[in-house]
XYZ file of C-alpha atoms in Angstrom:
167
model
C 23.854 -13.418 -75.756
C 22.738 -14.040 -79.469
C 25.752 -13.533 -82.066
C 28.553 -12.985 -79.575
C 26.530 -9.842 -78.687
C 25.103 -8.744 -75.052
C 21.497 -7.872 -74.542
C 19.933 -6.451 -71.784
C 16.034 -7.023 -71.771
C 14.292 -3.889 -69.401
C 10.908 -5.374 -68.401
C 7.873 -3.621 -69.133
C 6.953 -0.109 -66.145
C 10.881 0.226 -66.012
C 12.922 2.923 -66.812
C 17.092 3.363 -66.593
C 19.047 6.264 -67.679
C 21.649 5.201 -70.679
C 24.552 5.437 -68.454
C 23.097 2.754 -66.179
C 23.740 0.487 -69.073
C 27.863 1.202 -68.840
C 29.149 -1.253 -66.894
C 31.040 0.278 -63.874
C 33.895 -1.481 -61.859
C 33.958 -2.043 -58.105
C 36.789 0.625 -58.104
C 34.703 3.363 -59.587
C 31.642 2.490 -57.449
C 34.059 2.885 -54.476
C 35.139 5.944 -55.265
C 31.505 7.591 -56.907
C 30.258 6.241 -53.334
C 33.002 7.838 -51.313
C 32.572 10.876 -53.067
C 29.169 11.310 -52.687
C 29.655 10.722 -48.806
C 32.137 13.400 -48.616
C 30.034 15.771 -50.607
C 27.250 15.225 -47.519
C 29.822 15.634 -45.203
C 30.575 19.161 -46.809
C 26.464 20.184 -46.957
C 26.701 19.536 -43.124
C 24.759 16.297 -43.351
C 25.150 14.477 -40.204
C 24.416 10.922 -41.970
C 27.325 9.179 -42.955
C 25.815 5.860 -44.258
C 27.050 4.901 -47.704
C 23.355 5.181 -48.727
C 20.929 8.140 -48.767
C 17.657 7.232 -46.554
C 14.654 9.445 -47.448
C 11.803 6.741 -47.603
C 10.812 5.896 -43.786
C 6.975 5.279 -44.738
C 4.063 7.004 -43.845
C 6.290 10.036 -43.042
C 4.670 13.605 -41.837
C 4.282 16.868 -43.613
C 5.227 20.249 -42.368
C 1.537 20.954 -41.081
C 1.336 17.817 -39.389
C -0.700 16.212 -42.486
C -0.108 12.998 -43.791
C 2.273 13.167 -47.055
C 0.379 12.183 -50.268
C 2.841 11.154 -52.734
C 2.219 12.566 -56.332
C 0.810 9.900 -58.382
C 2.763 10.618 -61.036
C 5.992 10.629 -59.000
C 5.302 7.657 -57.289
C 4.533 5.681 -60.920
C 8.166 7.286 -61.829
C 9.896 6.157 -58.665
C 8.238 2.082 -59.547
C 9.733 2.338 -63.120
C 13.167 3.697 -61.304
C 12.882 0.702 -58.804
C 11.980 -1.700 -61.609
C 14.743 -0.487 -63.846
C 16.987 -1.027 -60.438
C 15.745 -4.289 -60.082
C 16.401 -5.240 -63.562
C 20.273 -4.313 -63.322
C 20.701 -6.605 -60.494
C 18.735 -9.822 -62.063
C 21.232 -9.116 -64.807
C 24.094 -9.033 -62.759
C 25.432 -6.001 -63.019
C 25.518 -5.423 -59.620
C 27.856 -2.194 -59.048
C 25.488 -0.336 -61.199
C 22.349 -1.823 -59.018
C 23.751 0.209 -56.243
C 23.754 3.213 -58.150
C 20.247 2.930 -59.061
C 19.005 1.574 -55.889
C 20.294 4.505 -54.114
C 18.869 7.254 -56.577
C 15.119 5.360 -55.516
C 16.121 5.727 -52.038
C 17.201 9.205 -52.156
C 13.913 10.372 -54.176
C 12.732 12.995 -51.823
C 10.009 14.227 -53.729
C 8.748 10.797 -52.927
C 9.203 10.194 -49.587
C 6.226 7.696 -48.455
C 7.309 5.446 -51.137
C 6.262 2.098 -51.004
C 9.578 0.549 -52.560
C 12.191 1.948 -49.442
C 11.938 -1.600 -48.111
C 11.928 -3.140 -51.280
C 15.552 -1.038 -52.548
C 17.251 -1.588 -49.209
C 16.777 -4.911 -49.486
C 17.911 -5.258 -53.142
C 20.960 -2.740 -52.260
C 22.032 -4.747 -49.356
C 22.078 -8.274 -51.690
C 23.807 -6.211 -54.295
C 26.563 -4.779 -51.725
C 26.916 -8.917 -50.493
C 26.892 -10.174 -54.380
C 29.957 -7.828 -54.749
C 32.103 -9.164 -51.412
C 31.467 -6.001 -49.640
C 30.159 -7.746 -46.546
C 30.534 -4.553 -43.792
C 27.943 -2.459 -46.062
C 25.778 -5.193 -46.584
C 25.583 -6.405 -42.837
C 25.032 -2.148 -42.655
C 22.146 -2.189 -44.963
C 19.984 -5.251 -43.614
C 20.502 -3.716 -40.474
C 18.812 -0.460 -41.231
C 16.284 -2.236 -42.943
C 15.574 -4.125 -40.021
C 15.127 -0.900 -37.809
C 13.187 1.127 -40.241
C 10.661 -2.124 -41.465
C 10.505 -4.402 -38.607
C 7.508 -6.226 -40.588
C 8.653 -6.490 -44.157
C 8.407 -9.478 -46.211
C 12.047 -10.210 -46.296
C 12.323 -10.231 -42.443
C 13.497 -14.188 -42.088
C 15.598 -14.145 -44.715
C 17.204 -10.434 -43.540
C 17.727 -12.108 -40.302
C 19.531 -15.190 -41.878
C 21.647 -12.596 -43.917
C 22.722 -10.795 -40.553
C 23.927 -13.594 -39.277
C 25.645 -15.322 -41.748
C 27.691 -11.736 -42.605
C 28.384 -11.628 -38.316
C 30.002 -15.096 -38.655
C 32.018 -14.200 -41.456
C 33.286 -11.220 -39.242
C 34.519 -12.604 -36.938
């Protein structure tokens, strides 16, 4: 803060869309999440999780080739993620979620090497806002879809800690 005014640094390779900058309520993200699940319900999307998941890594194309990720894309989804990132080391944690699950839900970048990375970050974000169920949700997933990530211990620690608090 520097006279009585906010600032919000963005770290160099990062990029954020102006309204991730408005600062949205836990009430709003409720209902822009719930909305967005209901709209997949309506598509005929069998996946009800609070979260779109289109990174599992090292995913197959349609002729059974490996998918190379556009190089460009892929620099655009790490600015997105780092952008994502930067929300939640600022603390504005509802809109983290937001941006965290626009990186997840990049499917023209499927084999991206931040899906770990997001989940992760959108799990913390989901515990930093008392919304334990989604959380305990979240590291879950991540645990299934990157058994060997670099957060594993502390993923495990998180899962259960939110268990105990459960019950």
């Amino acid at each position: 803060m520097i006279d009585g005014k906010t600032y919000f640094v963005l770290p160099q390779e990062a990029m954020l869309e102006v309204s991730d900058l408005k600062e949205i309520s836990k009430e709003k993200l409720f209902l822009l999440l719930m909305a967005q699940k209901v709209a997949g319900l309506r598509s005929g999307e069998k996946d009800t999780r609070t979260y779109p998941l289109a990174i599992p890594r090292g995913r197959l194309g349609r002729k059974g080739k490996f998918y190379q990720p556009d190089p460009v894309a892929t620099k655009c989804l790490l600015r997105r993620f780092n952008g994502a990132k930067a929300l939640y080391d600022n603390e504005l944690f509802t809109n983290a979620v937001l941006a965290f699950r626009r990186v997840l839900s990049d499917k023209e970048n499927s084999a991206s090497p931040w899906g770990d990375d997001s989940l992760f970050y959108l799990a913390k974000s989901f515990e930093k806002l008392a919304w334990y169920g989604r959380a305990l949700e979240v590291y879950s997933d991540l645990l299934s879809l990157y058994p060997e990530n670099d957060f594993k211990h502390e993923i495990q620690q998180s899962i259960k800690r939110l268990k105990k608090r459960e019950e």
